[in-house]
XYZ file of C-alpha atoms in Angstrom:
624
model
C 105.799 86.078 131.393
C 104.508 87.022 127.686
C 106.771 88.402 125.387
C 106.182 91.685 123.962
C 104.940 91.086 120.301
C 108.016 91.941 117.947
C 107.609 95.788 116.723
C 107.130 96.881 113.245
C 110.545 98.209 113.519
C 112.102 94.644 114.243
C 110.555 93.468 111.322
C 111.956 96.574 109.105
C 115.378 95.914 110.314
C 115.392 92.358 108.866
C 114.793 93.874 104.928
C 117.496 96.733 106.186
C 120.054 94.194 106.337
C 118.819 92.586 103.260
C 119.412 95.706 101.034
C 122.274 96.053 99.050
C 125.071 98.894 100.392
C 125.734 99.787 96.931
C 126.113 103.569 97.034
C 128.785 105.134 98.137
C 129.727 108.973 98.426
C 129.911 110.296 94.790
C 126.977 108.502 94.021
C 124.862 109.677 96.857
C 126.791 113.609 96.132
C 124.820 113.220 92.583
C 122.146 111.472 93.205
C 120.951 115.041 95.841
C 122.668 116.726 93.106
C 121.160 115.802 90.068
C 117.463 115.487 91.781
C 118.310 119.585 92.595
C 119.750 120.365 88.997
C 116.685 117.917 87.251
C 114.549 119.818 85.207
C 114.916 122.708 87.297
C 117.708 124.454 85.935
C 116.066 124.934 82.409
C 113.151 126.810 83.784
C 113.414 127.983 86.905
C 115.532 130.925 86.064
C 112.833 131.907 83.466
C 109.926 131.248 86.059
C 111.673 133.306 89.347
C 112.751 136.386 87.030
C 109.384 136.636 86.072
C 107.903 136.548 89.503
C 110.430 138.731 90.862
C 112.703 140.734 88.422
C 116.336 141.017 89.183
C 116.113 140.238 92.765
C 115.267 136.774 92.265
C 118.507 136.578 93.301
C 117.745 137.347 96.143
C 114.814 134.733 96.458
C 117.652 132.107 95.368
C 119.765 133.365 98.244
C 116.875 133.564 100.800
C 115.805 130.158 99.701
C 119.519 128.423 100.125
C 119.262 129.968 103.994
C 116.006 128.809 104.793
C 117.012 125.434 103.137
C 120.079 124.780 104.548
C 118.983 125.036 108.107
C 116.839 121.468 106.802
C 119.335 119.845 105.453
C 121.548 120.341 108.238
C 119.103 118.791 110.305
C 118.860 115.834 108.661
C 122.615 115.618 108.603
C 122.467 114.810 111.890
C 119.515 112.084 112.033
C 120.668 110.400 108.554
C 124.104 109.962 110.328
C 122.566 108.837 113.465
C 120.158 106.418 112.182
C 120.564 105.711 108.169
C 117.592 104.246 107.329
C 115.833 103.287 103.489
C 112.781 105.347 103.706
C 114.067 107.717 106.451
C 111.745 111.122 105.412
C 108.899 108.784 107.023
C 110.682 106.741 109.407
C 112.241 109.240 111.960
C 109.328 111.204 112.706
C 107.949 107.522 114.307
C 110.995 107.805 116.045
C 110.678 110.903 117.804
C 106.271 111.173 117.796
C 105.131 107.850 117.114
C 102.378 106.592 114.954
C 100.101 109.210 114.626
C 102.421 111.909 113.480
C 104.760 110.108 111.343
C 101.474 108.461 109.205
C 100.281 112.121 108.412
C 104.030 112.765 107.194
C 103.706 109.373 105.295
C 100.764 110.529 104.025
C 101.623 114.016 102.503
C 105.138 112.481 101.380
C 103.661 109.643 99.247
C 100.817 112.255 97.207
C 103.562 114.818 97.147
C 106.620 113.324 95.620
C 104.975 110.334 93.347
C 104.026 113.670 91.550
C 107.406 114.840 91.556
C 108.199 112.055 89.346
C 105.417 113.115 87.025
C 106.779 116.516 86.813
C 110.460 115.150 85.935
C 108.647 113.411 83.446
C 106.667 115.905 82.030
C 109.975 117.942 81.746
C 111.753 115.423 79.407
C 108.457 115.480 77.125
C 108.229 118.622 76.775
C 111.592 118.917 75.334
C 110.634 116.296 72.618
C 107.960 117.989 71.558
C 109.949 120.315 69.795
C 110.499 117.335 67.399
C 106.989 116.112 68.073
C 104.620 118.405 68.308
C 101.847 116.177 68.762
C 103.008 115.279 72.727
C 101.842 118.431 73.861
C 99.422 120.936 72.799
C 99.931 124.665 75.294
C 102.685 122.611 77.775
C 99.517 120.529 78.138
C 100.276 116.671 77.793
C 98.206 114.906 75.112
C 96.865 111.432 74.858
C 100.573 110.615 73.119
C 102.363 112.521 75.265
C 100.516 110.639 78.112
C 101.667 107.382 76.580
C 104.730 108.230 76.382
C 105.380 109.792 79.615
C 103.877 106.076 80.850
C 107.090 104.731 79.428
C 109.572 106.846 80.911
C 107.504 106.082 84.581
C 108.250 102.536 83.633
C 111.933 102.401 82.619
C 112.276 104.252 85.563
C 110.607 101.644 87.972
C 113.033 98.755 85.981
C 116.393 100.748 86.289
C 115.386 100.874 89.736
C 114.153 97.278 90.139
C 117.098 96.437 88.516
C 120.351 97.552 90.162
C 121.000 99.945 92.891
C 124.409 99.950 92.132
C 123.894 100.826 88.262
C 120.811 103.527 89.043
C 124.173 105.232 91.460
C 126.826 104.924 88.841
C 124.079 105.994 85.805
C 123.313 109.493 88.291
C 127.017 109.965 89.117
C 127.947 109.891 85.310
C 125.265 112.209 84.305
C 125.850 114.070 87.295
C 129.059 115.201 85.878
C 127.679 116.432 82.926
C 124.751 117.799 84.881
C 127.535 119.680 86.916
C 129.869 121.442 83.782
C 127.598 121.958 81.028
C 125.029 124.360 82.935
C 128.254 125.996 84.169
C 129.471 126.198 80.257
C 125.732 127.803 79.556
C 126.438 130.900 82.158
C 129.584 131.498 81.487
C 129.000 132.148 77.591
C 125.506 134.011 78.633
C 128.314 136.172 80.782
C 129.769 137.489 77.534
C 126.224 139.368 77.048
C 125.929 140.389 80.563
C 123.830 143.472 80.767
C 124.150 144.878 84.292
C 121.828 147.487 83.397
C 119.436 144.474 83.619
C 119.777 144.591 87.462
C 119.755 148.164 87.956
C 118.500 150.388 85.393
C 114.966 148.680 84.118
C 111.955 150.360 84.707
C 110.551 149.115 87.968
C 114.251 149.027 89.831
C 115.486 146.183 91.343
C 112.683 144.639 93.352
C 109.601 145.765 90.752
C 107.105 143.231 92.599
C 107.278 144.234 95.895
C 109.360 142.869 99.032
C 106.401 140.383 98.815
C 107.248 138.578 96.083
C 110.907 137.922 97.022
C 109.293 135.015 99.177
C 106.170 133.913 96.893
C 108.678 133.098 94.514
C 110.201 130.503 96.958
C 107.619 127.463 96.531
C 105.825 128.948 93.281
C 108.771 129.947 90.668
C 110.687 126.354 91.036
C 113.504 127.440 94.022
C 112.516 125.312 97.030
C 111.069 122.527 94.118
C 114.565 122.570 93.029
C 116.253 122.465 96.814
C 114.234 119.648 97.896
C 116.240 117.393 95.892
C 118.285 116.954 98.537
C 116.475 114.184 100.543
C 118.295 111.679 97.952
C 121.125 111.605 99.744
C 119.354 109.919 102.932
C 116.463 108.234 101.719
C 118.277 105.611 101.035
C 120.368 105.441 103.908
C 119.888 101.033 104.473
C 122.000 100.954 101.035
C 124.864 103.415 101.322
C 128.484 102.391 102.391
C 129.710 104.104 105.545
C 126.490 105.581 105.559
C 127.885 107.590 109.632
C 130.663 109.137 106.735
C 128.802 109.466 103.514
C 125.504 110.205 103.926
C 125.973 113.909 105.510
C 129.137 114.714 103.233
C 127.236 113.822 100.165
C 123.811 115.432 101.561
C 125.784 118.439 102.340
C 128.148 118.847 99.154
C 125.495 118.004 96.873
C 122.932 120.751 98.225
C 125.986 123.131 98.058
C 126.837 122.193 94.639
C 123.114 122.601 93.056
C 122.727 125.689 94.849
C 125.940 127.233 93.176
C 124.703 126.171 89.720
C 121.267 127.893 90.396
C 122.810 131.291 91.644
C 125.460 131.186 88.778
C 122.581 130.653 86.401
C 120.162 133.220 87.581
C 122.782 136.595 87.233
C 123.696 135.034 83.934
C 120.379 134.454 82.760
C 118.942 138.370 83.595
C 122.302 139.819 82.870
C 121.407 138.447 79.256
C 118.207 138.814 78.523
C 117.856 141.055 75.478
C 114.637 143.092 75.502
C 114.739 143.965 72.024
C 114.791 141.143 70.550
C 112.091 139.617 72.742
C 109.810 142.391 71.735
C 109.266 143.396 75.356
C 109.918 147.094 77.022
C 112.733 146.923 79.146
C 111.503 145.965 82.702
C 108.455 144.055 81.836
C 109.384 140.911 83.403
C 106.272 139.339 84.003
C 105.564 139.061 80.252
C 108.964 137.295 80.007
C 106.914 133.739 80.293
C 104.884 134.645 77.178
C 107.712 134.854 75.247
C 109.785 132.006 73.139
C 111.690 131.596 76.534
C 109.110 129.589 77.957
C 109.577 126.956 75.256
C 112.765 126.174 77.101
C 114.554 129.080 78.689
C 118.126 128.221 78.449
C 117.869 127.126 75.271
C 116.407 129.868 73.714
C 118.758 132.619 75.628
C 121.346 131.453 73.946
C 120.102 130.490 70.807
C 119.156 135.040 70.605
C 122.155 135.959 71.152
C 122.604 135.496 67.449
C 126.395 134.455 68.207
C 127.177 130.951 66.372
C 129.132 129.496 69.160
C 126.346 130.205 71.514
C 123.566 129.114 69.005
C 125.735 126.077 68.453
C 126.133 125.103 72.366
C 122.561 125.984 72.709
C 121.671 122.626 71.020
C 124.043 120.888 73.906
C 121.912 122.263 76.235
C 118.953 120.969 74.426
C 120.809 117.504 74.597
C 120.600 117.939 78.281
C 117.463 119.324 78.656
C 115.972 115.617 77.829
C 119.012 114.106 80.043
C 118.797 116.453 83.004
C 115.107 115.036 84.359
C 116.121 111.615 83.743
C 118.181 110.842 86.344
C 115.980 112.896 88.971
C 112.989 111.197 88.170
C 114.632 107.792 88.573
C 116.121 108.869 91.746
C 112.679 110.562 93.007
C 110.537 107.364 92.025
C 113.071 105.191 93.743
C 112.953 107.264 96.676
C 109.187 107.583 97.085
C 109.331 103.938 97.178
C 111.493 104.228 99.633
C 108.590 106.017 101.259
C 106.036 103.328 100.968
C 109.152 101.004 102.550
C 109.318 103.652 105.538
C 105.175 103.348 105.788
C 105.361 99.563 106.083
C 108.469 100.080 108.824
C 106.508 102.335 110.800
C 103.250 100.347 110.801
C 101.156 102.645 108.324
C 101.334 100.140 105.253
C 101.000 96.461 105.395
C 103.778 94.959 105.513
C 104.082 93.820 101.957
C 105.802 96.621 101.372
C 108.697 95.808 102.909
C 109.045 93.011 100.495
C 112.576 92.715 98.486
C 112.813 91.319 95.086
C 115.682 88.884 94.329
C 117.617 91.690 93.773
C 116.932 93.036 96.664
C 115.169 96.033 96.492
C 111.725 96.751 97.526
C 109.887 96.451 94.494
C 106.053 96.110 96.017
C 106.792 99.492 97.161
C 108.339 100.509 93.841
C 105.461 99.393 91.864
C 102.954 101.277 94.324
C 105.130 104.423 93.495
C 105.041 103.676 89.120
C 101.182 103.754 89.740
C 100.708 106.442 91.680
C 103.010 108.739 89.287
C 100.977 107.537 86.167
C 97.962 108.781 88.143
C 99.092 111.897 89.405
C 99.480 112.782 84.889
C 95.605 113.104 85.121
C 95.042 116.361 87.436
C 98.545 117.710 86.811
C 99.592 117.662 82.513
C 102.005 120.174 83.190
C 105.730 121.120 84.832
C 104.450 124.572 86.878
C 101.448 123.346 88.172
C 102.634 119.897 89.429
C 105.568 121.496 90.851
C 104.325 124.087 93.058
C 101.764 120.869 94.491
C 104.891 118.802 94.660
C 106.776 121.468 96.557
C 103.918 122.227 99.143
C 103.283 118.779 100.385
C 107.318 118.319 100.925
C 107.132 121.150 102.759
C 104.845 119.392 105.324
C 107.420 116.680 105.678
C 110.661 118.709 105.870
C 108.801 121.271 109.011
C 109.511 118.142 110.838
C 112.968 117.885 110.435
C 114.007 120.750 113.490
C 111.717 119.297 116.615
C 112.791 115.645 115.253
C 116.625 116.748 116.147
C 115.402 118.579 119.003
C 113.634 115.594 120.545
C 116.385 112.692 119.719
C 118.763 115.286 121.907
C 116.746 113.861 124.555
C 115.201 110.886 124.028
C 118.322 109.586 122.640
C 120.647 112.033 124.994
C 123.697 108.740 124.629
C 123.389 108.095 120.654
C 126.610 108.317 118.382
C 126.366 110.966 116.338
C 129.113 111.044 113.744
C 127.690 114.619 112.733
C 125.581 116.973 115.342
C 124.293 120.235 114.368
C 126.346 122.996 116.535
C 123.704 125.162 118.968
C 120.925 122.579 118.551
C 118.075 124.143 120.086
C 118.688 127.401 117.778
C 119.345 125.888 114.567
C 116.894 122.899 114.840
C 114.215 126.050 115.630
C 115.374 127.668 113.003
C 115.011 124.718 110.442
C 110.802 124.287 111.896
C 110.319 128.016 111.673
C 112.152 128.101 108.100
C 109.988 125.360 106.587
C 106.701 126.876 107.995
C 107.318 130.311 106.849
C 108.050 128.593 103.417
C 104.891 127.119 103.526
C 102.755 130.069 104.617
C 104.539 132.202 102.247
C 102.770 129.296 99.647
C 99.539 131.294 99.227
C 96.152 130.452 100.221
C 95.931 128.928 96.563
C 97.456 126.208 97.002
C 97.457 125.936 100.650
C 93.753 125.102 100.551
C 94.002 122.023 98.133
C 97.001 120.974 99.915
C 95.125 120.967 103.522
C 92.288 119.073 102.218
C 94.465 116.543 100.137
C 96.415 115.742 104.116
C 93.672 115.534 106.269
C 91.825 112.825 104.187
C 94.227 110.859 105.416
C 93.059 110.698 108.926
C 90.474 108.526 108.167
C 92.668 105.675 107.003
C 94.794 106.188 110.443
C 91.344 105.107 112.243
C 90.953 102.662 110.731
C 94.244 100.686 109.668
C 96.971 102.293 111.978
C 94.952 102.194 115.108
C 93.839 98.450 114.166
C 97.679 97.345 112.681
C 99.619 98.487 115.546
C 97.761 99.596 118.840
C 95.357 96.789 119.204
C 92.409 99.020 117.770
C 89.635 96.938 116.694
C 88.710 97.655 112.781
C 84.930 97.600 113.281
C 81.743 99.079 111.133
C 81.904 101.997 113.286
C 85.153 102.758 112.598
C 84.779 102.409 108.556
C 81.554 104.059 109.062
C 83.055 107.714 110.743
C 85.806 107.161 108.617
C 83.533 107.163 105.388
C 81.242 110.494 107.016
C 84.743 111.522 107.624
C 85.198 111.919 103.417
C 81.708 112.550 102.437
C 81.262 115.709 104.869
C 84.957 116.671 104.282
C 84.791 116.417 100.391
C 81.171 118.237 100.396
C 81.892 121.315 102.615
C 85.271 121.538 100.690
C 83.627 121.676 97.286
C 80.700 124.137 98.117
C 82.035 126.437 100.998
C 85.774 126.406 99.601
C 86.238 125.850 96.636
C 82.855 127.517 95.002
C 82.339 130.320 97.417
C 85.992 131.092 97.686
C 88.657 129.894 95.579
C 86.416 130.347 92.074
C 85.330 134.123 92.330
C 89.585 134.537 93.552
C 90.438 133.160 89.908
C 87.893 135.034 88.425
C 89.847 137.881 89.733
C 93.302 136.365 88.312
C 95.021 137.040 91.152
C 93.821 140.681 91.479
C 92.358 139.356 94.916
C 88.800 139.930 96.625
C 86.746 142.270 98.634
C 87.163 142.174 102.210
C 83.548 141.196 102.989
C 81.221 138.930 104.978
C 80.062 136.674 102.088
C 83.858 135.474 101.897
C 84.760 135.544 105.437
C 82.076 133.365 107.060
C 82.312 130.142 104.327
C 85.779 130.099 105.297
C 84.562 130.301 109.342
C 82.241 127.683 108.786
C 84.735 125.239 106.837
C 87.416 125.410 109.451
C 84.475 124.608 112.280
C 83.419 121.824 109.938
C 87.211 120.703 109.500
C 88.130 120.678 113.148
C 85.074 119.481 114.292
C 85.595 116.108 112.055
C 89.128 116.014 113.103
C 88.463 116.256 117.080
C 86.135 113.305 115.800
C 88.282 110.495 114.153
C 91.169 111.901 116.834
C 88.689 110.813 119.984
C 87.442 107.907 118.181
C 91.174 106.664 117.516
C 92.266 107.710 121.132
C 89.195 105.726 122.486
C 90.043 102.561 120.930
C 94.099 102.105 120.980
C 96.278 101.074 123.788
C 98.205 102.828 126.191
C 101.257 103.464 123.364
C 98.611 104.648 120.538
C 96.955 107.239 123.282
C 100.522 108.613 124.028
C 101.427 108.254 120.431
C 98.491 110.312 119.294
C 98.561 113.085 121.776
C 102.195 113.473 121.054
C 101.085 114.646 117.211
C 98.268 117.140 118.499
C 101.077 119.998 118.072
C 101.085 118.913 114.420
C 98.428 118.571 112.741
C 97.317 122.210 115.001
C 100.351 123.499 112.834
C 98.286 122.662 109.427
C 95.231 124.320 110.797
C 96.944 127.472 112.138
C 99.059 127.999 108.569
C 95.820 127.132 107.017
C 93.966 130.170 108.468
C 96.941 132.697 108.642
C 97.299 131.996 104.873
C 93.572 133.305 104.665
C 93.988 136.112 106.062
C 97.363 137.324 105.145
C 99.517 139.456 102.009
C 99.062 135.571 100.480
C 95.315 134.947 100.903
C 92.959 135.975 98.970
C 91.757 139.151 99.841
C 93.442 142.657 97.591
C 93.317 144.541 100.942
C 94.375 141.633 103.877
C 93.767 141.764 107.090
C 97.243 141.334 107.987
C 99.485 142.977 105.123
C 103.296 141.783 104.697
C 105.442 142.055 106.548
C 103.449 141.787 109.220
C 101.624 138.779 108.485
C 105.306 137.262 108.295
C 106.217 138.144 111.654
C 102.785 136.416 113.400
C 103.559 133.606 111.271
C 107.563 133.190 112.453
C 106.283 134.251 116.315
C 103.486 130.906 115.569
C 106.489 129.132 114.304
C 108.598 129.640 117.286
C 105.502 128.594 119.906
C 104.936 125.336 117.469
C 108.577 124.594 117.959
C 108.536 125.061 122.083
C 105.196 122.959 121.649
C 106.794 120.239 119.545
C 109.902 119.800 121.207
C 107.627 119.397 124.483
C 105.727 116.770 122.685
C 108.186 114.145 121.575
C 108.572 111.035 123.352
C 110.911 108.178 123.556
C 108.945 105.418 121.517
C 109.614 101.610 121.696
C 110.971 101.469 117.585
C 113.354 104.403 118.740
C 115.105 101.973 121.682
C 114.590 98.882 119.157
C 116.577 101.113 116.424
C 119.601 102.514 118.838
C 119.983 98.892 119.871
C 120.057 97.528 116.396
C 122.228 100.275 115.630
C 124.665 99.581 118.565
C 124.910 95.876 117.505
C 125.304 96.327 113.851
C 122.245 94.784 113.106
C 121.128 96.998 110.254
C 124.336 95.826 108.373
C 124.967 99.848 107.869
């Protein structure tokens, strides 16, 4: 009798018991904390109360509801089965290969840029004492340089000591915690509640509509996604059953308390006057010295010397507050790559520990890519709303996962479980997709493109690495049609005949006609048509697993194309007159939700590194 060749998931167990349990629960409390109150918290007031007026409230509200539902659903799994790299690891658990490489895949390109954006933060707070790092929030050659070091004390904190990068957050964290509280409570002495009721415009000025474009484009959700610190690097926390869904929980609850706090201060003060605006004109609030640093400057017009004074704390913390986010995010995408390698979608280099034992192959692959990611994205807004929109298509995954393990894995321990599984865990899918729909079509498109490249690379290394694919010329060959057709029909029916006469509108939106309705038709016929492609080529080549594996992910990436054309043609497309106006194009979108969900849960199967991992759990293998 042959032995079964050893998974990838064997081999990612041995560098899980090599890592360090370092972290225990007030470190892993701030390090979700601090990556939700980074760079956020000095901007994102500014950015939602423009977008929405006083009920950006509201939007903070809506967008702690929608959240939580997420985070409680990775409660559960972190608790279940802490892993380093979890974000990619569990949905190989639940789906296999297939499905947990395109969540690899959007994970990696979206949060190496989330370091950049931490990054970008800190700079542009020391360009108020040199000017020449940035020229209109744009970064300049300098201020590229110079970001390039903070990427790279970064990578050696976290190369380093996992223990000191925990005790570094927690320390900060505190300060992170008190001194944004200090900041609200001395903007309440200037509270204006006429600012909430009596502007020009009332209390929702933008619409209903914007209460939920605000969510991934004004900084909220950017700022709520911090939470996936606390179980990304679940191979290195103590008691990880104990600690990993207290501190997940407490520090999402924690952040989200300092944002509401700060949002009714920050309105309540806001002095029209002496901003030179008419009372109610909120959208003009980003051209204003606000948007040189928003906190800072709130204060600093109140005119009062104990508030100007405290104002230059906040400064102080305005080049603190990103640091220990980005340290935390660029350890945790590497953490990614780790997760990659563990589920068979990376070589296994990555896995690789240093002496100090953490995975610094992976860490370096994550310092490149965030130098990189500088180029197409110099500044805080735009890389965040990317950033925010390509988590999004790893945190829709979260519900089904939950929903799947209740039955694939019907015996596990679970030191936490989600009460009324099937609603909440539907609820946490359908919340992340309408998040993402609610995205706009502007970002949606780039976002759709950026993913599916990736299913090329599945061919023709994740077929070959772990279902006994062979990596032939054929293979490269579709795989390289794959891009060229992909990046040509995306550049001329797109992205010329679409997405540049919609800025040349600035946002006003277009016609409702047939010269911007059928290059969208023919893209998506071009897109699925190369998809069904690499899909039947890959299914035609693996093993029995791989075929199994890859019809269990059809549900998903159907779910990109579907939010893909209902952003087209919805209040969030491009059109000034949609098809489908809001709220109605909400309600399809939630009823499409809720089908995806039934479809998902229907999908998952019980996968070989899933009974490896329970096992390994049940012995104490993993060392958590």
């Amino acid at each position: 009798m042959v032995d079964a060749p050893i998974t990838h998931e064997e081999k990612a167990i041995k560098s899980d018991k090599e890592l360090k349990k370092s972290l225990g629960f007030w470190s892993l409390m701030f390090m979700a904390f601090s990556a939700i109150v980074g760079s956020g918290w000095l901007m994102a007031p500014l950015y939602s109360a423009a977008a929405v007026g006083p009920a950006s409230i509201v939007s903070w509200v809506l967008g702690l509801v929608l959240v939580i539902f997420i985070v409680l659903a990775y409660a559960e799994i972190g608790a279940m089965l802490p892993r380093s790299g979890s974000i990619v690891r569990y949905p190989h658990y639940a789906y296999g290969g297939f499905v947990s490489f395109i969540v690899a895949w959007a994970y990696i390109l979206g949060y190496s840029a989330v370091v950049t954006a931490e990054v970008e933060a800190i700079v542009s707070y020391l360009s108020a004492f040199f000017p020449q790092l940035m020229v209109s929030d744009v970064l300049t050659w300098y201020g590229f340089a110079v970001s390039v070091l903070f990427v790279l004390a970064f990578f050696f904190l976290n190369y380093y000591s996992v223990y000191l990068l925990g005790k570094l957050t927690e320390g900060l964290g505190w300060l992170k915690l008190v001194i944004p509280l200090i900041a609200a409570g001395l903007l309440f002495i200037y509270f204006n509640p006429g600012n909430f009721t009596s502007v020009p415009g009332g209390f929702v000025p933008m619409g209903p509509a914007s209460l939920v474009l605000a969510l991934p484009t004004a900084g909220i959700l950017y700022s709520y996604f911090g939470f996936r610190q606390a179980i990304e690097w679940g191979s290195e926390v103590k008691d990880p059953q104990k600690n990993i869904p207290r501190g997940l929980i407490a520090g999402f609850l924690l952040g989200a308390l300092v944002y509401l706090v700060l949002q009714v201060a920050f309105i309540g003060a806001i002095n029209w006057k002496a901003l030179s605006l008419s009372p109610g004109d909120w959208g003009n609030l980003l051209s204003t010295p606000l948007s040189s640093g928003a906190m800072v400057e709130i204060l600093k017009l109140t005119g009062n010397p104990l508030l100007v004074a405290f104002s230059l704390v906040v400064f102080a913390m305005a080049i603190l507050s990103p640091m220990p986010a980005g340290w935390a995010q660029l350890g945790s995408c590497g953490r990614g790559f780790y997760g990659m390698a563990a589920s068979g979608n990376l070589p296994d280099v990555f896995l690789k520990l240093s002496r100090r034992k953490t995975p610094y192959v992976a860490l370096l692959a994550t310092t490149i890519l965030s130098i990189i990611f500088m180029l197409p994205f110099p500044s805080w807004v735009t890389v965040g709303s990317y950033a925010v929109l390509m988590a999004l298509l790893t945190y829709v995954i979260a519900g089904p996962i939950v929903a799947v393990l209740r039955r694939t894995a019907a015996d596990a321990k679970r030191p936490f479980r989600l009460p009324a599984v099937s609603l909440l865990a539907g609820l946490a899918y359908v919340a992340a997709y309408l998040a993402t729909y609610w995205a706009s079509f502007s970002m949606i498109w780039f976002v759709f493109f950026v993913t599916t490249l990736g299913l090329p690379i599945f061919l023709i290394f994740t077929t070959s690495s772990s279902y006994g694919a062979r990596r032939g010329s054929l293979t490269i060959s579709l795989g390289i049609i794959y891009w060229v057709i992909s990046a040509i029909s995306t550049y001329f029916l797109l992205y010329n005949m679409v997405i540049v006469p919609y800025n040349a509108t600035s946002g006003a939106g277009l016609p409702l006609s047939f010269s911007y309705v059928w290059p969208m038709v023919a893209y998506t016929i071009i897109e699925a048509a190369l998809t069904a492609a690499v899909l039947y080529a890959a299914y035609r080549a693996v093993n029995e697993e791989g075929k199994e594996h890859i019809k269990a992910g059809i549900w998903y990436i159907s779910s990109l194309f579907l939010v893909f054309v209902l952003s087209y043609v919805g209040q969030f497309g491009v059109f000034s007159n949609p098809p489908i106006p809001f709220p109605y194009d909400t309600i399809i979108a939630a009823v499409v939700a809720v089908l995806l969900f039934i479809w998902s849960v229907r999908s998952g199967v019980e996968t070989r590194d899933l009974r490896v991992a329970l096992s390994a759990q049940e012995t104490g293998a993993t060392g958590s």
